[in-house]
PDB file of C-alpha atoms and ligand atoms in Angstrom:
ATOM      1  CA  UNK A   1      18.940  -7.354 -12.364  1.00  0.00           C
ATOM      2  CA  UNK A   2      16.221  -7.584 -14.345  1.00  0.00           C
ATOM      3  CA  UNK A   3      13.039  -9.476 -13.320  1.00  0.00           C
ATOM      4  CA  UNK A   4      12.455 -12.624 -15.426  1.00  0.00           C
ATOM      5  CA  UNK A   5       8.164 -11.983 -16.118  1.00  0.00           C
ATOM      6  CA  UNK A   6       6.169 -15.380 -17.039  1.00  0.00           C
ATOM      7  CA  UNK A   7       4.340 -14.438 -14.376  1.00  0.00           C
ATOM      8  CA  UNK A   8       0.781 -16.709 -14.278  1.00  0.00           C
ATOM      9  CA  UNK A   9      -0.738 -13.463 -12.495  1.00  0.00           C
ATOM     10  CA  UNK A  10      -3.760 -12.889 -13.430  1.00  0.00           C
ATOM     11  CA  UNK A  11      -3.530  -9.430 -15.300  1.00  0.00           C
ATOM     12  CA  UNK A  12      -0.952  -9.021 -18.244  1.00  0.00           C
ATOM     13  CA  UNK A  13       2.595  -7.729 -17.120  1.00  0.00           C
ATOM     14  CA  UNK A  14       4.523  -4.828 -18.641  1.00  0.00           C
ATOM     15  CA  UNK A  15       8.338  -4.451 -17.463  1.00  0.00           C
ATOM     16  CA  UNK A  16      10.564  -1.913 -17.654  1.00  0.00           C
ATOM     17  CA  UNK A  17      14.203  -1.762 -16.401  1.00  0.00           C
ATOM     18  CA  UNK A  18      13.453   1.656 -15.502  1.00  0.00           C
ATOM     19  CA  UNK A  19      10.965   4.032 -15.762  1.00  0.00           C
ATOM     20  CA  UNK A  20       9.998   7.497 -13.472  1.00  0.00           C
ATOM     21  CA  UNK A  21       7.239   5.929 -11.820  1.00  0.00           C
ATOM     22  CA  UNK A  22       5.317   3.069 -12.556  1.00  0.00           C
ATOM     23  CA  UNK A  23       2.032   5.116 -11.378  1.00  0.00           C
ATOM     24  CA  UNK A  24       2.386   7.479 -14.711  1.00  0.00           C
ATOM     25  CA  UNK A  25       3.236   4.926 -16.965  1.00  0.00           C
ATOM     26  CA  UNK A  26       0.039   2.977 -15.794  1.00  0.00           C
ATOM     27  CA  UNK A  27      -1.939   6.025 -16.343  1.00  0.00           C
ATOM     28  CA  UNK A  28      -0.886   6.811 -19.992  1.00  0.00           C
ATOM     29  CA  UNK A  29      -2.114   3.039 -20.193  1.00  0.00           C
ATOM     30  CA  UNK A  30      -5.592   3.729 -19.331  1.00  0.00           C
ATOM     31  CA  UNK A  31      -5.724   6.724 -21.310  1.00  0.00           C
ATOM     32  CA  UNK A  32      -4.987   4.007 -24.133  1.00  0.00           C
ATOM     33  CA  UNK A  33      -8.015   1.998 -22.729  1.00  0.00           C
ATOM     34  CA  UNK A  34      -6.054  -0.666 -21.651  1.00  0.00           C
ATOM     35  CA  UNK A  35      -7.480  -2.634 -18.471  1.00  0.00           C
ATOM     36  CA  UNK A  36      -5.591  -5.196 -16.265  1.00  0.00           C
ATOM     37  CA  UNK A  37      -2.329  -4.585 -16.760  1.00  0.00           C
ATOM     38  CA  UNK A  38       0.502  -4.274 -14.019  1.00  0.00           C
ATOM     39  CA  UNK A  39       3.697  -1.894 -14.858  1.00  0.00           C
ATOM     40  CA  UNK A  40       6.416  -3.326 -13.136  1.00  0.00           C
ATOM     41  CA  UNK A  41      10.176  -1.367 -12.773  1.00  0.00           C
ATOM     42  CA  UNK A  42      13.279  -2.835 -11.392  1.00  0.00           C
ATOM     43  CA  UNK A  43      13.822   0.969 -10.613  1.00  0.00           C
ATOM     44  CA  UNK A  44      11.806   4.347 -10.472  1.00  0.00           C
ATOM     45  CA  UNK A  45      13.736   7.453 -10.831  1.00  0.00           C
ATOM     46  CA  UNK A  46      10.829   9.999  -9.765  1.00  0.00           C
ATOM     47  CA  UNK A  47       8.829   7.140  -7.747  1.00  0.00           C
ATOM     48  CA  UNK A  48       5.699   9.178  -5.741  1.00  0.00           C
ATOM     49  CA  UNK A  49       4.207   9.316  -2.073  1.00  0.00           C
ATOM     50  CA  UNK A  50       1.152  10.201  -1.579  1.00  0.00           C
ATOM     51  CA  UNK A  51       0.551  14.241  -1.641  1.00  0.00           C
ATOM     52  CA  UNK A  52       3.941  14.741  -3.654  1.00  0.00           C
ATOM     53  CA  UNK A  53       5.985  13.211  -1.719  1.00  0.00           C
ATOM     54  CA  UNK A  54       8.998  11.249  -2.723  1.00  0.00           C
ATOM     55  CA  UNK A  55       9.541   7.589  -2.859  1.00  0.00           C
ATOM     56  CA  UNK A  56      12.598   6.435  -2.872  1.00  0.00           C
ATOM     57  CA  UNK A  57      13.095   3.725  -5.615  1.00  0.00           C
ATOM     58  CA  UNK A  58      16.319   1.772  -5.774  1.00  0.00           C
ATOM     59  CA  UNK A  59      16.840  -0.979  -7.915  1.00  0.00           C
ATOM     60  CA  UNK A  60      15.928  -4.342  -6.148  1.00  0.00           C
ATOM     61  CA  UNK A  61      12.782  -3.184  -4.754  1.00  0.00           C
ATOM     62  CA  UNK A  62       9.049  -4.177  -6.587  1.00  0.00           C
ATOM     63  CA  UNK A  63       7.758  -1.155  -7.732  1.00  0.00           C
ATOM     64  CA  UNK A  64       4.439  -1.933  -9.810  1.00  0.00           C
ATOM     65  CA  UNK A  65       1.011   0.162 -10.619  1.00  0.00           C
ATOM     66  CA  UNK A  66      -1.858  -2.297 -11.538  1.00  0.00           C
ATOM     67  CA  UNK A  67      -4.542  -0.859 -13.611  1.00  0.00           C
ATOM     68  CA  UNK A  68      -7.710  -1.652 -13.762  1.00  0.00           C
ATOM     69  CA  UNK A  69     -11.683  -0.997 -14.429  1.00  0.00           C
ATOM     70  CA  UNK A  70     -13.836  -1.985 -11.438  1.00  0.00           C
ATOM     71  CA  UNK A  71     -17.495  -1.196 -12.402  1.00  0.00           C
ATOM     72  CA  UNK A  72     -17.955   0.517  -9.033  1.00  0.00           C
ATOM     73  CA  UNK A  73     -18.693   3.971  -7.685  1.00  0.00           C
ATOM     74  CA  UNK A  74     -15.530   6.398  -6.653  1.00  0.00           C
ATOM     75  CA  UNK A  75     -16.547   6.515  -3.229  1.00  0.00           C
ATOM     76  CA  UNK A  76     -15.863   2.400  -2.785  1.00  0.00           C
ATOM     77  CA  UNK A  77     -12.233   3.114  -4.381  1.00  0.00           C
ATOM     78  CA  UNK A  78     -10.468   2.965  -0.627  1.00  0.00           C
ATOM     79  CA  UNK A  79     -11.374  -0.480  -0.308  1.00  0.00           C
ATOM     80  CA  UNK A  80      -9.318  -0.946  -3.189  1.00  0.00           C
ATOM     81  CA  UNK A  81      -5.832   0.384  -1.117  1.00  0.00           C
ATOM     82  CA  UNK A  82      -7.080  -1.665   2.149  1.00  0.00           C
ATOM     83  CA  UNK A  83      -6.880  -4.785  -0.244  1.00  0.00           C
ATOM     84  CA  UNK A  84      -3.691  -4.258  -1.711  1.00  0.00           C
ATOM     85  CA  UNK A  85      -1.901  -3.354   1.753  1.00  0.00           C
ATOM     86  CA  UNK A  86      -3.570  -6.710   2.489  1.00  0.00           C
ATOM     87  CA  UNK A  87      -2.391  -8.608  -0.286  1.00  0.00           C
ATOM     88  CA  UNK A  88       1.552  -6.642   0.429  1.00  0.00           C
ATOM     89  CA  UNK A  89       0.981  -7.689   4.050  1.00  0.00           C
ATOM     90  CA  UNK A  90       0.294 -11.431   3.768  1.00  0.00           C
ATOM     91  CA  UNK A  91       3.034 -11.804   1.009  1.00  0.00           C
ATOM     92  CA  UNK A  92       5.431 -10.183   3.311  1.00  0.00           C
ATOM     93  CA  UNK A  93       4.378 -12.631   6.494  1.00  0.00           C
ATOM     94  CA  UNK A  94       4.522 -15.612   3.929  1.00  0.00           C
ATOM     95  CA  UNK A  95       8.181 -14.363   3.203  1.00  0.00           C
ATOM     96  CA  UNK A  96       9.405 -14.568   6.800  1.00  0.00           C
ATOM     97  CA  UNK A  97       8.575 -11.095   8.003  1.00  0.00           C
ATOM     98  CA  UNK A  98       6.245  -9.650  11.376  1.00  0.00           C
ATOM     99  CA  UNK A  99       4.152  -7.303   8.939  1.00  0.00           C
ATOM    100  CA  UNK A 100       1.465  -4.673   9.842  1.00  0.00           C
ATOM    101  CA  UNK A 101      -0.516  -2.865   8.539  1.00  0.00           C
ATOM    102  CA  UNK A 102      -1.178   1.427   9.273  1.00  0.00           C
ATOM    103  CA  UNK A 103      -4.234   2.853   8.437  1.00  0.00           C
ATOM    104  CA  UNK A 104      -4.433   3.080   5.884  1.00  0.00           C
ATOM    105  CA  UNK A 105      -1.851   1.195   4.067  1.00  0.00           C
ATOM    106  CA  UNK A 106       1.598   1.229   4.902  1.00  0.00           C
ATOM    107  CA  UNK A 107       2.947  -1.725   5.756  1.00  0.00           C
ATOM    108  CA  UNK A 108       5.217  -1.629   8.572  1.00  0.00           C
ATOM    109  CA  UNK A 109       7.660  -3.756  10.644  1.00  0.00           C
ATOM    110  CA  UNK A 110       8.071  -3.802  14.245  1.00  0.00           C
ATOM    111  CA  UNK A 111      11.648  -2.903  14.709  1.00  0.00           C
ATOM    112  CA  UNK A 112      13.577  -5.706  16.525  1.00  0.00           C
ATOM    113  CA  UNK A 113      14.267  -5.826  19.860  1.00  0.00           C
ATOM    114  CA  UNK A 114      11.643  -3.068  21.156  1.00  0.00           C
ATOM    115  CA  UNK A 115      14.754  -0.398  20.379  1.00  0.00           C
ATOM    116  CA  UNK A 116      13.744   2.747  19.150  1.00  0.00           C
ATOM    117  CA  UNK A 117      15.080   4.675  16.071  1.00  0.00           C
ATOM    118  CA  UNK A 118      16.829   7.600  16.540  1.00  0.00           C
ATOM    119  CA  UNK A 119      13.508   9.894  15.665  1.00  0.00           C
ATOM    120  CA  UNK A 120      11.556   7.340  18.293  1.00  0.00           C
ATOM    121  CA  UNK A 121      10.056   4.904  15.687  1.00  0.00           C
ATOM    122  CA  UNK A 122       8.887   1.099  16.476  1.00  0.00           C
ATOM    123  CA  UNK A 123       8.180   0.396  13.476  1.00  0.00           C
ATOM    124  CA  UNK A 124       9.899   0.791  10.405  1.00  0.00           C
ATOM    125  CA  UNK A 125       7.812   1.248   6.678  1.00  0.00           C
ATOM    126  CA  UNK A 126       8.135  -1.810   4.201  1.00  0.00           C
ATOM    127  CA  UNK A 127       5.683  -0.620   1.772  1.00  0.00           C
ATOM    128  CA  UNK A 128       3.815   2.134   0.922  1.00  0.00           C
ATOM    129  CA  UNK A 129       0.845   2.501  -1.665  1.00  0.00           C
ATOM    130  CA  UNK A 130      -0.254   5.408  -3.803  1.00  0.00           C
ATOM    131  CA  UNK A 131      -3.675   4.970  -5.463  1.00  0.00           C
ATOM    132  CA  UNK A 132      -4.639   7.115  -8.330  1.00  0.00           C
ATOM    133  CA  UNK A 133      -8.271   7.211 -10.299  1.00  0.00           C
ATOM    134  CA  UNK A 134     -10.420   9.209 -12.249  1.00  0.00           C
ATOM    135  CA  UNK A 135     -14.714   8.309 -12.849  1.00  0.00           C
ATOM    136  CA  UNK A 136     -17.876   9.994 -13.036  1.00  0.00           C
ATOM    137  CA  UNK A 137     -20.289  10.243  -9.384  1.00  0.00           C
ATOM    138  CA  UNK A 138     -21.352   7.043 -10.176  1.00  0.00           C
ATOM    139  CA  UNK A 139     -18.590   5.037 -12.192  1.00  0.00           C
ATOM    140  CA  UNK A 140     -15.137   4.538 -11.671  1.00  0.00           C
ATOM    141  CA  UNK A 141     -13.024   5.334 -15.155  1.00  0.00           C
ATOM    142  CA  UNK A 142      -9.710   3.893 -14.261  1.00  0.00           C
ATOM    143  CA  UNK A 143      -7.973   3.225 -10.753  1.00  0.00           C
ATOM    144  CA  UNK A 144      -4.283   3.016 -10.758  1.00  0.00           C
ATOM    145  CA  UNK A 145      -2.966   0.849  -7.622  1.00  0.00           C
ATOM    146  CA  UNK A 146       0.762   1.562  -6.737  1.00  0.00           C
ATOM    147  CA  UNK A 147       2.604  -0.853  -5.256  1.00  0.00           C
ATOM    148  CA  UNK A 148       5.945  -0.253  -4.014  1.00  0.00           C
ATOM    149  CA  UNK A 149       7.464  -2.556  -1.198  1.00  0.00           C
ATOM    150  CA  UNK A 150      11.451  -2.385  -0.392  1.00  0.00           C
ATOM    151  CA  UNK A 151      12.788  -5.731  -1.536  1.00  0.00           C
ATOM    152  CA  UNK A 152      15.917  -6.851  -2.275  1.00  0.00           C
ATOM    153  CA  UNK A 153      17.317  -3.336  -1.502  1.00  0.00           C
ATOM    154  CA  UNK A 154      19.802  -1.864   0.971  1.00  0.00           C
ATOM    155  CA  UNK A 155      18.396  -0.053   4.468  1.00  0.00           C
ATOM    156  CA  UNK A 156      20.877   2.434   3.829  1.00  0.00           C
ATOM    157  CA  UNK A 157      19.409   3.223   0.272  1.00  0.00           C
ATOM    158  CA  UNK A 158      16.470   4.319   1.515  1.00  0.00           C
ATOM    159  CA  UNK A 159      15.163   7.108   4.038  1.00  0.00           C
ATOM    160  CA  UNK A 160      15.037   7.086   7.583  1.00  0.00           C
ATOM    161  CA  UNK A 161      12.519   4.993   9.384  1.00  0.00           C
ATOM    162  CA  UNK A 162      12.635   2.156   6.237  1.00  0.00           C
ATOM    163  CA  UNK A 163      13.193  -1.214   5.949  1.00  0.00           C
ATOM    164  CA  UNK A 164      13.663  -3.567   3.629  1.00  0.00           C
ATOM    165  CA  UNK A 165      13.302  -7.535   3.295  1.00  0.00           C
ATOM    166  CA  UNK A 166      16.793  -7.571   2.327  1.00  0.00           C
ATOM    167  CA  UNK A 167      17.101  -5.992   5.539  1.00  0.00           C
ATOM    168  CA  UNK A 168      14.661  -8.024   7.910  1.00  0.00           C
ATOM    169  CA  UNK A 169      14.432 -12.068   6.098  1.00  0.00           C
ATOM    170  CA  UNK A 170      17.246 -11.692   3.570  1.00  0.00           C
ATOM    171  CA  UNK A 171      16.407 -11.642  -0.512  1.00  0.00           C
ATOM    172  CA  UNK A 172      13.602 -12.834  -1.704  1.00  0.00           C
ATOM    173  CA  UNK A 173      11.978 -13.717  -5.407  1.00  0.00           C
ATOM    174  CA  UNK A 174      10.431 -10.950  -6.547  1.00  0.00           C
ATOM    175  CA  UNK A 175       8.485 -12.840  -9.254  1.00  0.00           C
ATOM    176  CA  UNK A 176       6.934 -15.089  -6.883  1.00  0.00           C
ATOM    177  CA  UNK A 177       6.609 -11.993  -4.169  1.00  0.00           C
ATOM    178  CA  UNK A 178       4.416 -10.182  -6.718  1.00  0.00           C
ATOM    179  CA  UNK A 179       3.100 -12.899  -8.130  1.00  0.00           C
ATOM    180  CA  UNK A 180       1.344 -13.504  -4.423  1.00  0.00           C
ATOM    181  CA  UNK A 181       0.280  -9.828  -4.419  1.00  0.00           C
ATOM    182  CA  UNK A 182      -1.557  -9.751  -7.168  1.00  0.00           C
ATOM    183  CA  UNK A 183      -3.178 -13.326  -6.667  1.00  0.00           C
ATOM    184  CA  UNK A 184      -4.471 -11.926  -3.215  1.00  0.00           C
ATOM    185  CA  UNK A 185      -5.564  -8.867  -4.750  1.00  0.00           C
ATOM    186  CA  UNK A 186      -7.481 -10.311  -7.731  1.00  0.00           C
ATOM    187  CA  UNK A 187      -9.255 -12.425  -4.764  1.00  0.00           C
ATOM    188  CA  UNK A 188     -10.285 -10.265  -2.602  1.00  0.00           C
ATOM    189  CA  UNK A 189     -11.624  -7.364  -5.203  1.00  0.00           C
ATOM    190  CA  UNK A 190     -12.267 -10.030  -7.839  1.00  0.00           C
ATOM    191  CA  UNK A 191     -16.264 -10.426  -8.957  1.00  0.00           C
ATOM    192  CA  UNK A 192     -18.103 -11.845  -6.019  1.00  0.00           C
ATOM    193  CA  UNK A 193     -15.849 -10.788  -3.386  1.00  0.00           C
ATOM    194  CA  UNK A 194     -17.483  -9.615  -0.485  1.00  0.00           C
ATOM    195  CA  UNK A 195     -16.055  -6.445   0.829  1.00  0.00           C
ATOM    196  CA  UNK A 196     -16.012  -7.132   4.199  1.00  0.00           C
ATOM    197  CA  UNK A 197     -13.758  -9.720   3.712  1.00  0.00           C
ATOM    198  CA  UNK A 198     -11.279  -7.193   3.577  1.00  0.00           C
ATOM    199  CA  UNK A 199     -12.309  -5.792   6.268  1.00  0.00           C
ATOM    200  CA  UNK A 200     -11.785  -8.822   8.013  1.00  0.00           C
ATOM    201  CA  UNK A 201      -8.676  -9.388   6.874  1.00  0.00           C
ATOM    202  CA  UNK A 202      -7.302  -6.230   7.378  1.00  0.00           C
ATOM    203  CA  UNK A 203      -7.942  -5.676  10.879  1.00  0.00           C
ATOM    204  CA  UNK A 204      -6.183  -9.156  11.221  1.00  0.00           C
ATOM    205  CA  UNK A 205      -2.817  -7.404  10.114  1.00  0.00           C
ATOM    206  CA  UNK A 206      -3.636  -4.435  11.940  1.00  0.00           C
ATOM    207  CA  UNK A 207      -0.949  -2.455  13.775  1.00  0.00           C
ATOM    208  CA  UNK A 208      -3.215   0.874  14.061  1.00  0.00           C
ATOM    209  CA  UNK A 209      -6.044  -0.499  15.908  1.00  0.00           C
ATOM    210  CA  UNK A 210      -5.993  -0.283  19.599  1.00  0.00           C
ATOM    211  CA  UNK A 211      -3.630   2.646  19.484  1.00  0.00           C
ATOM    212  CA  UNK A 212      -3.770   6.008  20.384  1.00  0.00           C
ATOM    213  CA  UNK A 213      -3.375   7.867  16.977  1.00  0.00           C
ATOM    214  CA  UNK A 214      -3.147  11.106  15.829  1.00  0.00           C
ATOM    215  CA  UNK A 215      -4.644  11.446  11.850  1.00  0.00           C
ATOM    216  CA  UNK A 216      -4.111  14.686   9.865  1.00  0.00           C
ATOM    217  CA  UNK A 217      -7.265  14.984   7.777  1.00  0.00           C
ATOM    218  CA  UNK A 218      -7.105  17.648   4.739  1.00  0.00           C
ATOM    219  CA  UNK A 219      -8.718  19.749   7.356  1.00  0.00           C
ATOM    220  CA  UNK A 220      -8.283  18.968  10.641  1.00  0.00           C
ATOM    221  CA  UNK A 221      -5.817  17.072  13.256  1.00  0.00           C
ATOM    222  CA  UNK A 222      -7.862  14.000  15.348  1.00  0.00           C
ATOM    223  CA  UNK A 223      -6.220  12.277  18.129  1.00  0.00           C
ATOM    224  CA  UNK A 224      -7.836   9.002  20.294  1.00  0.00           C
ATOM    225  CA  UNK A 225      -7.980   5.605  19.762  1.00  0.00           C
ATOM    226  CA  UNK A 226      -8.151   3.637  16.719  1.00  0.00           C
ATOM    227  CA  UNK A 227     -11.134   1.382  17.313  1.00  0.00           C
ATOM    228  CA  UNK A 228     -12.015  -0.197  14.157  1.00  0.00           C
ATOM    229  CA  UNK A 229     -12.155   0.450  10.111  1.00  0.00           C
ATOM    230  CA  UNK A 230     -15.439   0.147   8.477  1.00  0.00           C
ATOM    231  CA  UNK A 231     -16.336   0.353   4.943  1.00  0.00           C
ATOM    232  CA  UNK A 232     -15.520   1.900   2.404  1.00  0.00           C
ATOM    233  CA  UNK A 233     -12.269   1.976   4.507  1.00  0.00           C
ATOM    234  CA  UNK A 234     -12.790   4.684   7.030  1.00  0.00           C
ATOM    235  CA  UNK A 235     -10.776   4.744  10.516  1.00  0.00           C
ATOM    236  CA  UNK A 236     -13.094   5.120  13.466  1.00  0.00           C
ATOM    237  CA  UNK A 237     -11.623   6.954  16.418  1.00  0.00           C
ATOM    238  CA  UNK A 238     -12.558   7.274  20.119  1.00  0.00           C
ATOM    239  CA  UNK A 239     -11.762  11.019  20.569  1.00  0.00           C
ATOM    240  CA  UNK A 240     -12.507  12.904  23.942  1.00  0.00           C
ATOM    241  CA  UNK A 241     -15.489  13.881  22.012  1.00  0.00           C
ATOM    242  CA  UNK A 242     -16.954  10.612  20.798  1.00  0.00           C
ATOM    243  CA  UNK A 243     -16.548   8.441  17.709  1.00  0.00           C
ATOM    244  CA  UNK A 244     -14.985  10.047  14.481  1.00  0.00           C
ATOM    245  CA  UNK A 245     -15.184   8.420  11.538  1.00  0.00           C
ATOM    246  CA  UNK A 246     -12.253   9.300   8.938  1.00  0.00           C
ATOM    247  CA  UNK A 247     -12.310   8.899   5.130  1.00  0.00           C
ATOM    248  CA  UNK A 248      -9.261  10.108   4.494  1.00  0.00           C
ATOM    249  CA  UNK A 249      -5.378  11.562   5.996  1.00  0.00           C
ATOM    250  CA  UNK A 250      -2.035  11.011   7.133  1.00  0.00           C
ATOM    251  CA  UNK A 251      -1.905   8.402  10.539  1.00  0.00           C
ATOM    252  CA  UNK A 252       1.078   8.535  13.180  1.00  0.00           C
ATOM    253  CA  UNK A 253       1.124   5.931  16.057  1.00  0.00           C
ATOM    254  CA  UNK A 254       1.565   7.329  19.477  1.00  0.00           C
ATOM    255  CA  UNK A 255       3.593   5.808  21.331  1.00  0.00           C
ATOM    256  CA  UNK A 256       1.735   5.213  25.106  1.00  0.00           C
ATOM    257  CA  UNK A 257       2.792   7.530  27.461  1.00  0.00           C
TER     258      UNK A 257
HETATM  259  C1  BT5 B 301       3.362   6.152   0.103  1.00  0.00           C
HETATM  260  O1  BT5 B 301       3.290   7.516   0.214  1.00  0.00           O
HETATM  261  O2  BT5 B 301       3.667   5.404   0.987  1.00  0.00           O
HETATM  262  C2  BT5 B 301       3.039   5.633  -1.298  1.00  0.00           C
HETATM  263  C3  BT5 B 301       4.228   5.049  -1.984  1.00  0.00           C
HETATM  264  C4  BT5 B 301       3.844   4.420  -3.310  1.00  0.00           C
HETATM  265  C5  BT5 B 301       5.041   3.994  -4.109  1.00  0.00           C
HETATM  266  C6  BT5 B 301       4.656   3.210  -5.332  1.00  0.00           C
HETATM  267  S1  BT5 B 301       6.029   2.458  -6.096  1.00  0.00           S
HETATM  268  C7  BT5 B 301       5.103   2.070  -7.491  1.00  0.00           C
HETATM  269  C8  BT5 B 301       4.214   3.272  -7.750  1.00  0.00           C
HETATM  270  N1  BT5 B 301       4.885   4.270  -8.557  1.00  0.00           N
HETATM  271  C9  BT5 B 301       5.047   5.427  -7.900  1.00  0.00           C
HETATM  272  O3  BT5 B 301       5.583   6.453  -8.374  1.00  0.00           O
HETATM  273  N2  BT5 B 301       4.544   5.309  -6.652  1.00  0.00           N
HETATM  274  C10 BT5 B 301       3.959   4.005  -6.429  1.00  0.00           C
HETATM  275  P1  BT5 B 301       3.331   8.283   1.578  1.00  0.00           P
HETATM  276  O4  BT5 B 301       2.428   7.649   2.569  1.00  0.00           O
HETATM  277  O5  BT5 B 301       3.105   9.709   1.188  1.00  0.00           O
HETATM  278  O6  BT5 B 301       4.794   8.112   2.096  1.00  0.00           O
HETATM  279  C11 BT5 B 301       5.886   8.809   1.524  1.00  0.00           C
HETATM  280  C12 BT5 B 301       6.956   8.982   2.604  1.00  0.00           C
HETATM  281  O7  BT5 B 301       7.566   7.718   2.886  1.00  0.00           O
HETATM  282  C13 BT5 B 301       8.099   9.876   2.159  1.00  0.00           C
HETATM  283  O8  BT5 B 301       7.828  11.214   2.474  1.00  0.00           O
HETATM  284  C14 BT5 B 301       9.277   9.329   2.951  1.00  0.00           C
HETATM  285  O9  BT5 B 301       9.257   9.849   4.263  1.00  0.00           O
HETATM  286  C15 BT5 B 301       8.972   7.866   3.069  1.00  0.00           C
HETATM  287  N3  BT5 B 301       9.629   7.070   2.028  1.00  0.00           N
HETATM  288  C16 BT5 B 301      10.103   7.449   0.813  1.00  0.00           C
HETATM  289  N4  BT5 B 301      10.588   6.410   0.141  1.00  0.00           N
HETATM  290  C17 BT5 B 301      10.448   5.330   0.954  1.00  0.00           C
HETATM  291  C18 BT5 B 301      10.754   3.955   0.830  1.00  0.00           C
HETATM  292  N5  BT5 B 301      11.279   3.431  -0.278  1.00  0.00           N
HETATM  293  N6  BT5 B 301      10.457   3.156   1.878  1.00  0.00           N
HETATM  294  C19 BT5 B 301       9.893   3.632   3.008  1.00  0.00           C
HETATM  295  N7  BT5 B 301       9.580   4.907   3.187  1.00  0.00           N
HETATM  296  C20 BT5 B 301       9.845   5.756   2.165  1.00  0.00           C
END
């Protein structure tokens, strides 16, 4: 099962069969002061959500944390997640599959035939990614991109509401899968990149804008219409009140009613 790694990415690749989570094994890396690496595990036995939360990490799937040193301020480090669910999202179309993006960076699926879930999802959740960084006001130290996106993996293996590619296009190589990711992520963060390329590309793949959306911010709930992202990868909303801008939070799709 295990991944054969010659991969011509360009950052040096570190497999493991299995580790707890790719995210903390990336992090001891930078405290080593390594740069531009990717930790790759077939499977993660304590793989992490965002705000603690489990992620379920079967073998077959591409779990991977990319590390790396971008001489930019913290406050540009979002940009950095929109770009990777971009980079996930276009691998995933170029595999065969419908994907979209949620603000602001799961990658989802429509499910097939309009049907609802039992709990009333549309769309089902093909990726998810947990970024991690530490840096002074003005310098970013280290930023730790997870990537984890359910492969070659059973639907039943994972949680409610999940999919996999097994599930929606059939197997797929994960080399090559990954290999894309990371060539589409080096691009579009590389030196010279122009942010708003991103941007661009992003709302492209969007499934959140034009919805009505409720976001859970650290401290507060907004609900309106998703209207556009703007840098350094903030959701505007159309609220009863006017425009909000948010930095930061958990985003469901409403369905219309
Ligand atoms: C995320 O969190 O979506 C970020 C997931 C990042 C995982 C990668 S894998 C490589 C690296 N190493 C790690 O340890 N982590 C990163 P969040 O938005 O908080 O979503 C978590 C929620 O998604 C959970 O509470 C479940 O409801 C659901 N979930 C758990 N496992 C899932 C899976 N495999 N596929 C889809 N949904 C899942």
């Amino acid at each position: 099962a295990a991944i054969e790694f010659g991969l011509d990415a360009p950052y040096r690749i570190e497999y493991h069969d299995r580790l707890p989570s790719t995210n903390d094994r990336a992090r001891e890396l930078a405290a080593d002061g390594e740069e531009d690496v990717v930790v790759v595990a077939d499977e993660q036995t304590g793989g992490r959500g965002r705000l603690d939360r489990e992620w379920r990490s079967p073998a077959g799937g591409v779990w991977a944390s990319l590390l790396v040193r971008p001489r930019r301020p913290p406050a540009e480090v979002p940009i950095y997640t929109l770009a990777a669910a971009v980079a996930v999202a276009r691998a995933a179309r170029e595999a065969g599959v419908d994907a979209r993006i949620k603000w602001p960076n799961d990658v989802l699926v429509a499910a097939e035939d309009d049907g609802r879930d039992d709990a009333g999802r549309t769309e089902r959740k093909l990726s998810g990614i947990l970024t991690e960084m530490e840096g002074e006001a003005d310098r970013v130290s280290w930023l730790v991109v997870g990537i984890g996106v359910n492969a070659n993996v059973d639907a039943d293996a994972l949680p409610p509401g999940a999919t996999s590619l097994r599930a929606e296009v059939g197997d797929v190589d994960r080399r090559v899968f990954l290999q894309r990711v990371l060539e589409r992520f080096a691009e579009l963060t590389g030196e010279g990149a122009d942010p708003s390329d991103i941007l661009d590309a992003w709302r492209e793949y969007a499934a959140t804008l034009g919805r009505r959306v409720r976001v859970e911010t650290p401290t507060e709930t907004i609900e309106g219409e998703a209207v556009d992202v703007r840098l350094p990868g903030s959701l505007v909303v159309r609220t009863d009140d006017g425009e909000r801008v948010v930095s930061a939070g958990d985003c469901e799709h409403l369905r219309p009613s």
